[in-house]
Amino acid sequence: MRNFSIQDTVWKNPGHELDNIAENILNRNHHFYFYGKGDEILNFIRKHEFGSSGMKLNIIRGAQESEVSDYDGIAIVSEQDAADDGNGIIIHVSHDRGEWEQALDKWRKKGYELNRNLFQGEVFAAVYEVYGLGELRIDRIEIFLTSICTLNCEKCIAYIPYFKKPKITPLQQLKEDADLLFQRVDYVHKLKLLGGEGFLYPYLIEYVDYLHTVYGTQIGSVRIGTNGTIFPNKELLEMCRRNNVIVDISDYTQAVPNMCMLDEVKDVCEENGVAVDVKRTGEQWLDMGFPVNLPKERTEEELRDHFHKCAMFCRQFFNGKYYFCCSNFAAVHTGMFSEDANDYVDFRKEISKKEILEFELGYSSKGHTTFCNVCRGGSEEANPCKIEVARQMRRGM
């Protein structure tokens, strides 16, 4: 998840940093008003099962709800009705930072205070689930399978061209990591399996079968990342179908037109009953800088500001360690960047759900990752340096 709303993330009292926020969220005298686009609100309520929470829920009316008075028993009200409620809590559900900042400005002008009676939706939900339900639910976690890839993208966020020799994560390690992860985490909405090229991991069938059989009820969706340059064989397609895997295909048709078979891979997946999600169509990449074109040296204050502008959304779980930033993990895994205990929490040690949630929101001893020193950032707010998608390097460079 991207945290836009909690800025001071230097750990001062681990396990209790969110206590005051939780007290406001769990106050049963409060009425809760969801704000944003209609479809996003409904998806948010379904995702977090607020409809069955017993909370006093309302939806703030948008243009598309002008003739509707409720949705499944949840009242649809005007902004003015919400603003007039002295016990009202506003929950803004959009994932878009610009929309969040517009909403923050609007409701602050109406007298609302951030993280007292005005909340970023995903932060609200995460705190409610841990403090109210005793459940830790993580939005997205990435799992590194292999550095083997058919492409050699110069600005790969996983730094695949910089691995000195191919790496394949042992199947037993992946299973043990899954056991550790789900001992601490109650639910992962998206578990994404990546490389390199996901379909080139030699134990993919055995691993996904294990995840589905043992932890299927704790995972919203398993996703396999592929670059669309190779076809999954019949055994892989059957595994994906029976385990309800979603295949995420990155669109590199312009970058490597002689190799990318996006349409053909998409078609063969769908013909075999496998769901597909095409990624990055029409987008550009961000040049993260590392390991060349490093940003200028920053002060601690500048690093924390950069960290919050970036608001990195992708966590990585590897060898029992939960890394805040997937690029940080990748740089460590290539051997190009030193590992630092500030940048991960170790699930092999005693740690509470509240501490893991705090880390998920960006808390650490420094209030930023050490990798922020050498990275331009993973959001447009932090990093204006855009480049073409999947520019290729010669092997061995």
Short mmCIF file of C-alpha atoms in Angstrom, two decimals:
data_model
loop_
_atom_site.label_atom_id
_atom_site.label_comp_id
_atom_site.label_asym_id
_atom_site.label_seq_id
_atom_site.Cartn_x
_atom_site.Cartn_y
_atom_site.Cartn_z
CA MET A 1 0.00 0.00 0.00
CA ARG A 2 1.08 3.58 -0.55
CA ASN A 3 0.96 5.66 2.64
CA PHE A 4 0.24 9.30 1.80
CA SER A 5 -1.12 10.37 5.17
CA ILE A 6 1.36 9.48 7.94
CA GLN A 7 4.50 11.57 7.53
CA ASP A 8 6.55 11.08 10.70
CA THR A 9 7.56 7.43 10.44
CA VAL A 10 10.60 7.36 12.72
CA TRP A 11 9.98 4.56 15.24
CA LYS A 12 9.72 6.00 18.75
CA ASN A 13 7.40 3.49 20.43
CA PRO A 14 7.20 0.35 18.26
CA GLY A 15 3.89 -1.44 18.53
CA HIS A 16 2.09 1.70 19.76
CA GLU A 17 2.67 4.31 17.04
CA LEU A 18 -0.91 3.97 15.76
CA ASP A 19 -2.74 3.71 19.10
CA ASN A 20 -4.24 7.21 18.96
CA ILE A 21 -5.37 6.75 15.35
CA ALA A 22 -6.97 3.43 16.25
CA GLU A 23 -8.84 5.01 19.16
CA ASN A 24 -10.62 7.37 16.76
CA ILE A 25 -11.35 4.61 14.26
CA LEU A 26 -12.82 2.25 16.85
CA ASN A 27 -15.02 4.83 18.60
CA ARG A 28 -18.50 3.36 18.14
CA ASN A 29 -20.11 6.79 18.47
CA HIS A 30 -18.64 7.76 15.12
CA HIS A 31 -20.42 7.59 11.77
CA PHE A 32 -18.29 6.67 8.76
CA TYR A 33 -18.58 8.43 5.40
CA PHE A 34 -16.82 6.96 2.36
CA TYR A 35 -15.70 9.58 -0.15
CA GLY A 36 -14.46 9.11 -3.73
CA LYS A 37 -15.70 7.67 -7.00
CA GLY A 38 -18.72 5.41 -6.73
CA ASP A 39 -17.16 2.22 -8.12
CA GLU A 40 -13.99 2.70 -6.03
CA ILE A 41 -16.10 3.12 -2.88
CA LEU A 42 -18.06 -0.06 -3.53
CA ASN A 43 -14.90 -2.04 -4.33
CA PHE A 44 -13.28 -0.72 -1.15
CA ILE A 45 -16.27 -1.72 1.01
CA ARG A 46 -16.31 -5.20 -0.54
CA LYS A 47 -12.54 -5.67 -0.30
CA HIS A 48 -12.46 -4.88 3.42
CA GLU A 49 -15.87 -6.37 4.24
CA PHE A 50 -17.11 -3.21 5.92
CA GLY A 51 -20.70 -4.08 5.00
CA SER A 52 -20.72 -6.73 7.73
CA SER A 53 -18.66 -4.76 10.27
CA GLY A 54 -21.54 -3.34 12.30
CA MET A 55 -20.14 0.17 11.77
CA LYS A 56 -22.47 3.07 10.92
CA LEU A 57 -21.66 3.42 7.24
CA ASN A 58 -22.61 6.07 4.68
CA ILE A 59 -21.50 6.86 1.13
CA ILE A 60 -21.05 10.48 0.11
CA ARG A 61 -23.04 11.09 -3.02
CA GLY A 62 -21.28 11.37 -6.37
CA ALA A 63 -22.80 12.38 -9.70
CA GLN A 64 -23.60 8.78 -10.63
CA GLU A 65 -25.65 8.26 -7.44
CA SER A 66 -27.90 11.32 -7.90
CA GLU A 67 -31.08 9.24 -8.07
CA VAL A 68 -30.06 6.55 -5.55
CA SER A 69 -30.69 6.70 -1.80
CA ASP A 70 -28.77 3.64 -0.67
CA TYR A 71 -26.58 0.76 -1.74
CA ASP A 72 -27.23 -2.59 -0.07
CA GLY A 73 -28.60 -0.76 2.94
CA ILE A 74 -25.74 1.78 3.11
CA ALA A 75 -27.20 5.31 2.95
CA ILE A 76 -26.00 7.67 0.22
CA VAL A 77 -25.83 11.24 1.53
CA SER A 78 -24.63 14.66 0.40
CA GLU A 79 -21.29 16.22 1.31
CA GLN A 80 -23.16 18.77 3.38
CA ASP A 81 -24.97 16.07 5.36
CA ALA A 82 -21.61 14.47 6.13
CA ALA A 83 -20.03 17.80 7.08
CA ASP A 84 -22.96 18.60 9.41
CA ASP A 85 -22.45 15.35 11.36
CA GLY A 86 -20.39 16.19 14.43
CA ASN A 87 -19.53 12.49 14.86
CA GLY A 88 -18.58 11.98 11.23
CA ILE A 89 -15.38 10.32 10.00
CA ILE A 90 -14.44 10.88 6.34
CA ILE A 91 -12.65 8.01 4.57
CA HIS A 92 -11.21 8.84 1.14
CA VAL A 93 -10.80 5.64 -0.87
CA SER A 94 -8.85 6.67 -4.01
CA HIS A 95 -5.38 5.22 -4.60
CA ASP A 96 -4.43 8.28 -6.67
CA ARG A 97 -2.22 10.73 -4.81
CA GLY A 98 -3.53 13.78 -6.65
CA GLU A 99 -7.13 12.88 -5.82
CA TRP A 100 -6.14 12.25 -2.21
CA GLU A 101 -4.46 15.64 -1.89
CA GLN A 102 -7.48 17.41 -3.41
CA ALA A 103 -9.76 15.66 -0.94
CA LEU A 104 -7.40 16.43 1.94
CA ASP A 105 -7.45 20.13 1.05
CA LYS A 106 -11.24 20.19 0.68
CA TRP A 107 -12.03 18.53 4.01
CA ARG A 108 -9.37 20.41 5.93
CA LYS A 109 -11.07 23.64 4.83
CA LYS A 110 -14.25 22.23 6.36
CA GLY A 111 -12.43 21.81 9.68
CA TYR A 112 -11.44 18.15 9.47
CA GLU A 113 -8.15 16.93 10.94
CA LEU A 114 -5.97 14.32 9.30
CA ASN A 115 -5.99 10.93 11.07
CA ARG A 116 -8.53 12.14 13.62
CA ASN A 117 -11.72 12.44 11.57
CA LEU A 118 -10.24 12.32 8.04
CA PHE A 119 -8.46 9.19 6.78
CA GLN A 120 -6.77 7.78 3.71
CA GLY A 121 -8.83 4.68 2.97
CA GLU A 122 -6.16 1.97 2.92
CA VAL A 123 -4.56 3.31 6.10
CA PHE A 124 -7.96 3.38 7.81
CA ALA A 125 -8.72 -0.19 6.75
CA ALA A 126 -5.32 -1.57 7.81
CA VAL A 127 -5.51 0.01 11.28
CA TYR A 128 -9.12 -1.09 11.75
CA GLU A 129 -8.30 -4.67 10.81
CA VAL A 130 -5.33 -4.98 13.18
CA TYR A 131 -6.76 -3.09 16.16
CA GLY A 132 -10.43 -3.94 15.69
CA LEU A 133 -10.27 -7.48 14.33
CA GLY A 134 -6.80 -8.62 15.40
CA GLU A 135 -6.04 -9.45 11.76
CA LEU A 136 -3.07 -8.30 9.68
CA ARG A 137 -4.06 -8.00 6.03
CA ILE A 138 -1.39 -6.87 3.55
CA ASP A 139 -2.32 -5.41 0.18
CA ARG A 140 0.57 -6.76 -1.92
CA ILE A 141 3.70 -8.83 -1.40
CA GLU A 142 6.21 -9.83 -4.07
CA ILE A 143 8.13 -13.12 -4.15
CA PHE A 144 11.43 -13.43 -6.03
CA LEU A 145 11.63 -16.66 -8.03
CA THR A 146 14.61 -16.34 -10.37
CA SER A 147 16.91 -13.85 -12.08
CA ILE A 148 16.67 -15.81 -15.33
CA CYS A 149 14.95 -13.73 -17.99
CA THR A 150 14.53 -13.64 -21.77
CA LEU A 151 15.09 -9.86 -21.71
CA ASN A 152 17.90 -7.66 -20.39
CA CYS A 153 16.18 -4.36 -19.60
CA GLU A 154 18.62 -1.58 -18.77
CA LYS A 155 16.33 0.08 -16.19
CA CYS A 156 14.78 -3.07 -14.78
CA ILE A 157 13.36 -2.32 -11.31
CA ALA A 158 14.71 -5.73 -10.20
CA TYR A 159 18.21 -5.03 -11.63
CA ILE A 160 18.21 -8.30 -13.55
CA PRO A 161 21.09 -7.29 -15.90
CA TYR A 162 23.33 -6.79 -12.87
CA PHE A 163 23.19 -10.33 -11.47
CA LYS A 164 26.68 -11.76 -11.98
CA LYS A 165 25.27 -15.27 -12.33
CA PRO A 166 21.72 -16.64 -12.56
CA LYS A 167 19.86 -17.15 -9.29
CA ILE A 168 17.04 -19.60 -8.66
CA THR A 169 15.33 -19.52 -5.28
CA PRO A 170 15.19 -23.07 -3.90
CA LEU A 171 11.69 -24.50 -3.71
CA GLN A 172 12.16 -25.47 -0.07
CA GLN A 173 13.08 -21.88 0.82
CA LEU A 174 9.92 -20.60 -0.88
CA LYS A 175 7.79 -23.05 1.08
CA GLU A 176 9.48 -22.14 4.37
CA ASP A 177 9.03 -18.46 3.56
CA ALA A 178 5.32 -19.05 2.94
CA ASP A 179 5.06 -20.81 6.31
CA LEU A 180 6.77 -17.90 8.07
CA LEU A 181 4.74 -15.28 6.23
CA PHE A 182 1.37 -16.77 7.03
CA GLN A 183 2.26 -17.38 10.65
CA ARG A 184 2.32 -13.59 11.05
CA VAL A 185 0.03 -12.33 8.27
CA ASP A 186 -3.62 -13.33 8.19
CA TYR A 187 -4.32 -12.38 4.58
CA VAL A 188 -2.50 -11.12 1.47
CA HIS A 189 -4.73 -9.55 -1.17
CA LYS A 190 -2.14 -9.94 -3.97
CA LEU A 191 0.80 -12.33 -3.84
CA LYS A 192 2.89 -11.63 -6.92
CA LEU A 193 5.51 -14.11 -8.15
CA LEU A 194 8.28 -12.47 -10.16
CA GLY A 195 11.71 -12.83 -11.67
CA GLY A 196 13.24 -12.34 -14.03
CA GLU A 197 10.69 -14.18 -16.07
CA GLY A 198 8.13 -15.91 -13.85
CA PHE A 199 7.38 -18.73 -16.28
CA LEU A 200 11.05 -19.74 -16.31
CA TYR A 201 11.11 -20.72 -12.64
CA PRO A 202 11.62 -24.53 -12.77
CA TYR A 203 9.52 -25.33 -9.68
CA LEU A 204 6.61 -22.99 -10.42
CA ILE A 205 3.95 -25.71 -10.52
CA GLU A 206 5.01 -27.30 -7.23
CA TYR A 207 5.27 -23.91 -5.51
CA VAL A 208 1.89 -22.54 -6.58
CA ASP A 209 0.19 -25.87 -5.80
CA TYR A 210 1.68 -25.63 -2.28
CA LEU A 211 0.47 -22.05 -1.83
CA HIS A 212 -3.04 -22.89 -3.00
CA THR A 213 -3.33 -26.12 -1.00
CA VAL A 214 -1.95 -24.83 2.30
CA TYR A 215 -2.70 -21.08 2.25
CA GLY A 216 -5.37 -20.61 -0.43
CA THR A 217 -7.89 -19.20 2.04
CA GLN A 218 -5.37 -16.53 3.11
CA ILE A 219 -4.58 -15.23 -0.38
CA GLY A 220 -6.85 -13.05 -2.51
CA SER A 221 -5.00 -13.75 -5.75
CA VAL A 222 -1.71 -15.31 -6.82
CA ARG A 223 -0.24 -13.45 -9.79
CA ILE A 224 2.63 -14.56 -12.01
CA GLY A 225 4.60 -11.85 -13.79
CA THR A 226 5.64 -12.53 -17.39
CA ASN A 227 7.07 -10.36 -20.15
CA GLY A 228 5.06 -12.00 -22.94
CA THR A 229 8.03 -13.44 -24.81
CA ILE A 230 7.44 -17.13 -24.09
CA PHE A 231 4.41 -19.41 -24.07
CA PRO A 232 3.44 -21.26 -20.90
CA ASN A 233 3.23 -24.99 -21.59
CA LYS A 234 0.12 -27.11 -21.00
CA GLU A 235 1.19 -28.13 -17.51
CA LEU A 236 1.70 -24.49 -16.46
CA LEU A 237 -1.63 -23.46 -17.95
CA GLU A 238 -3.43 -26.27 -16.14
CA MET A 239 -1.75 -25.28 -12.86
CA CYS A 240 -2.80 -21.66 -13.34
CA ARG A 241 -6.37 -22.68 -14.12
CA ARG A 242 -6.86 -25.01 -11.16
CA ASN A 243 -5.29 -22.56 -8.72
CA ASN A 244 -7.11 -19.47 -10.08
CA VAL A 245 -3.81 -17.76 -10.88
CA ILE A 246 -3.87 -14.40 -12.68
CA VAL A 247 -1.14 -13.95 -15.30
CA ASP A 248 0.22 -10.39 -15.36
CA ILE A 249 1.68 -9.71 -18.82
CA SER A 250 3.89 -6.64 -19.25
CA ASP A 251 3.32 -4.93 -22.59
CA TYR A 252 6.70 -4.66 -24.30
CA THR A 253 5.40 -4.77 -27.87
CA GLN A 254 7.07 -1.46 -28.79
CA ALA A 255 10.35 -2.17 -26.99
CA VAL A 256 10.99 -5.67 -28.36
CA PRO A 257 8.50 -6.23 -31.20
CA ASN A 258 10.54 -9.13 -32.56
CA MET A 259 10.23 -11.00 -29.24
CA CYS A 260 7.01 -9.90 -27.57
CA MET A 261 4.01 -12.14 -28.24
CA LEU A 262 1.58 -10.41 -25.91
CA ASP A 263 -1.59 -11.08 -27.90
CA GLU A 264 -0.69 -14.71 -28.53
CA VAL A 265 0.20 -15.37 -24.86
CA LYS A 266 -2.97 -13.60 -23.74
CA ASP A 267 -5.09 -15.65 -26.13
CA VAL A 268 -3.62 -19.00 -25.12
CA CYS A 269 -4.13 -18.19 -21.45
CA GLU A 270 -7.75 -17.16 -21.93
CA GLU A 271 -8.46 -20.16 -24.17
CA ASN A 272 -7.33 -22.35 -21.27
CA GLY A 273 -9.45 -20.57 -18.67
CA VAL A 274 -6.61 -18.53 -17.17
CA ALA A 275 -7.26 -14.90 -16.22
CA VAL A 276 -4.94 -12.27 -17.72
CA ASP A 277 -4.08 -8.70 -16.72
CA VAL A 278 -2.04 -6.66 -19.22
CA LYS A 279 0.31 -4.19 -17.54
CA ARG A 280 2.04 -0.94 -18.56
CA THR A 281 0.23 -0.37 -21.85
CA GLY A 282 1.20 3.11 -23.06
CA GLU A 283 3.29 3.86 -19.98
CA GLN A 284 6.87 4.96 -19.49
CA TRP A 285 9.29 3.73 -16.86
CA LEU A 286 10.93 5.80 -14.17
CA ASP A 287 14.73 5.92 -14.16
CA MET A 288 15.45 5.04 -10.54
CA GLY A 289 19.07 6.16 -10.96
CA PHE A 290 20.78 3.24 -9.25
CA PRO A 291 23.35 1.85 -9.99
CA VAL A 292 24.36 4.73 -12.31
CA ASN A 293 23.13 8.33 -12.41
CA LEU A 294 22.79 8.42 -8.62
CA PRO A 295 20.92 11.36 -7.04
CA LYS A 296 22.82 14.05 -5.20
CA GLU A 297 23.56 13.48 -1.52
CA ARG A 298 20.62 14.28 0.77
CA THR A 299 20.27 15.29 4.42
CA GLU A 300 18.19 13.15 6.80
CA GLU A 301 15.31 15.59 6.46
CA GLU A 302 15.56 15.47 2.68
CA LEU A 303 15.70 11.66 2.73
CA ARG A 304 12.51 11.43 4.80
CA ASP A 305 10.77 13.88 2.49
CA HIS A 306 11.92 11.86 -0.53
CA PHE A 307 10.75 8.62 1.11
CA HIS A 308 7.24 9.98 1.62
CA LYS A 309 7.04 11.41 -1.87
CA CYS A 310 7.99 7.99 -3.21
CA ALA A 311 5.57 6.08 -0.94
CA MET A 312 6.79 2.79 -2.40
CA PHE A 313 3.94 0.26 -2.66
CA CYS A 314 5.74 -3.04 -3.33
CA ARG A 315 7.01 -5.11 -0.40
CA GLN A 316 9.28 -8.13 -0.83
CA PHE A 317 9.43 -11.29 1.26
CA PHE A 318 12.59 -13.35 0.99
CA ASN A 319 14.42 -15.71 3.36
CA GLY A 320 12.18 -14.74 6.28
CA LYS A 321 12.69 -11.00 5.79
CA TYR A 322 9.98 -8.50 4.88
CA TYR A 323 11.58 -5.67 2.89
CA PHE A 324 9.79 -2.34 2.59
CA CYS A 325 11.09 -1.66 -0.94
CA CYS A 326 11.36 -4.29 -3.67
CA SER A 327 14.10 -2.32 -5.46
CA ASN A 328 16.07 -2.13 -2.21
CA PHE A 329 15.80 -5.92 -1.93
CA ALA A 330 16.86 -6.42 -5.56
CA ALA A 331 19.92 -4.20 -5.18
CA VAL A 332 20.95 -6.17 -2.08
CA HIS A 333 20.31 -9.48 -3.84
CA THR A 334 22.58 -8.55 -6.76
CA GLY A 335 25.36 -7.72 -4.30
CA MET A 336 25.51 -4.07 -5.38
CA PHE A 337 24.05 -2.61 -2.16
CA SER A 338 24.70 -3.47 1.47
CA GLU A 339 21.88 -4.98 3.48
CA ASP A 340 20.75 -2.92 6.47
CA ALA A 341 18.43 -4.08 9.27
CA ASN A 342 16.61 -0.72 9.03
CA ASP A 343 15.16 -1.76 5.68
CA TYR A 344 13.34 -4.96 6.66
CA VAL A 345 11.70 -6.75 9.55
CA ASP A 346 12.69 -10.33 10.30
CA PHE A 347 9.75 -12.71 10.65
CA ARG A 348 12.03 -15.28 12.30
CA LYS A 349 12.18 -13.03 15.37
CA GLU A 350 9.43 -12.08 17.80
CA ILE A 351 7.39 -9.27 16.30
CA SER A 352 3.78 -8.16 16.78
CA LYS A 353 1.15 -7.54 14.12
CA LYS A 354 1.06 -3.90 15.17
CA GLU A 355 4.80 -3.55 14.55
CA ILE A 356 4.49 -5.21 11.14
CA LEU A 357 1.63 -2.83 10.28
CA GLU A 358 3.76 0.12 11.32
CA PHE A 359 6.58 -1.09 9.09
CA GLU A 360 4.07 -1.58 6.25
CA LEU A 361 3.19 2.11 6.63
CA GLY A 362 6.85 3.15 6.50
CA TYR A 363 8.02 3.14 10.12
CA SER A 364 11.67 2.30 10.75
CA SER A 365 14.53 3.49 12.91
CA LYS A 366 15.48 6.10 10.28
CA GLY A 367 12.02 6.94 8.94
CA HIS A 368 13.24 6.06 5.43
CA THR A 369 15.14 3.20 3.79
CA THR A 370 18.92 3.38 3.47
CA PHE A 371 18.36 2.75 -0.26
CA CYS A 372 16.75 6.21 -0.51
CA ASN A 373 20.34 7.54 -0.49
CA VAL A 374 20.96 6.12 -3.97
CA CYS A 375 17.47 5.95 -5.53
CA ARG A 376 15.57 8.67 -7.35
CA GLY A 377 12.24 7.16 -6.29
CA GLY A 378 9.36 5.02 -7.51
CA SER A 379 6.68 7.67 -8.03
CA GLU A 380 6.28 10.70 -10.26
CA GLU A 381 6.03 12.92 -7.17
CA ALA A 382 9.55 11.87 -6.18
CA ASN A 383 11.11 11.20 -9.56
CA PRO A 384 10.52 13.16 -12.79
CA CYS A 385 13.01 11.09 -14.83
CA LYS A 386 10.99 9.08 -17.35
CA ILE A 387 12.47 6.73 -19.92
CA GLU A 388 11.19 4.38 -22.59
CA VAL A 389 9.93 0.99 -21.46
CA ALA A 390 12.26 -2.02 -21.53
CA ARG A 391 15.27 -0.54 -23.31
CA GLN A 392 17.63 -3.47 -23.86
CA MET A 393 21.27 -3.84 -22.87
CA ARG A 394 23.77 -6.16 -24.50
CA ARG A 395 24.45 -9.22 -22.37
CA GLY A 396 27.62 -9.11 -20.31
CA MET A 397 27.82 -5.31 -20.14
#
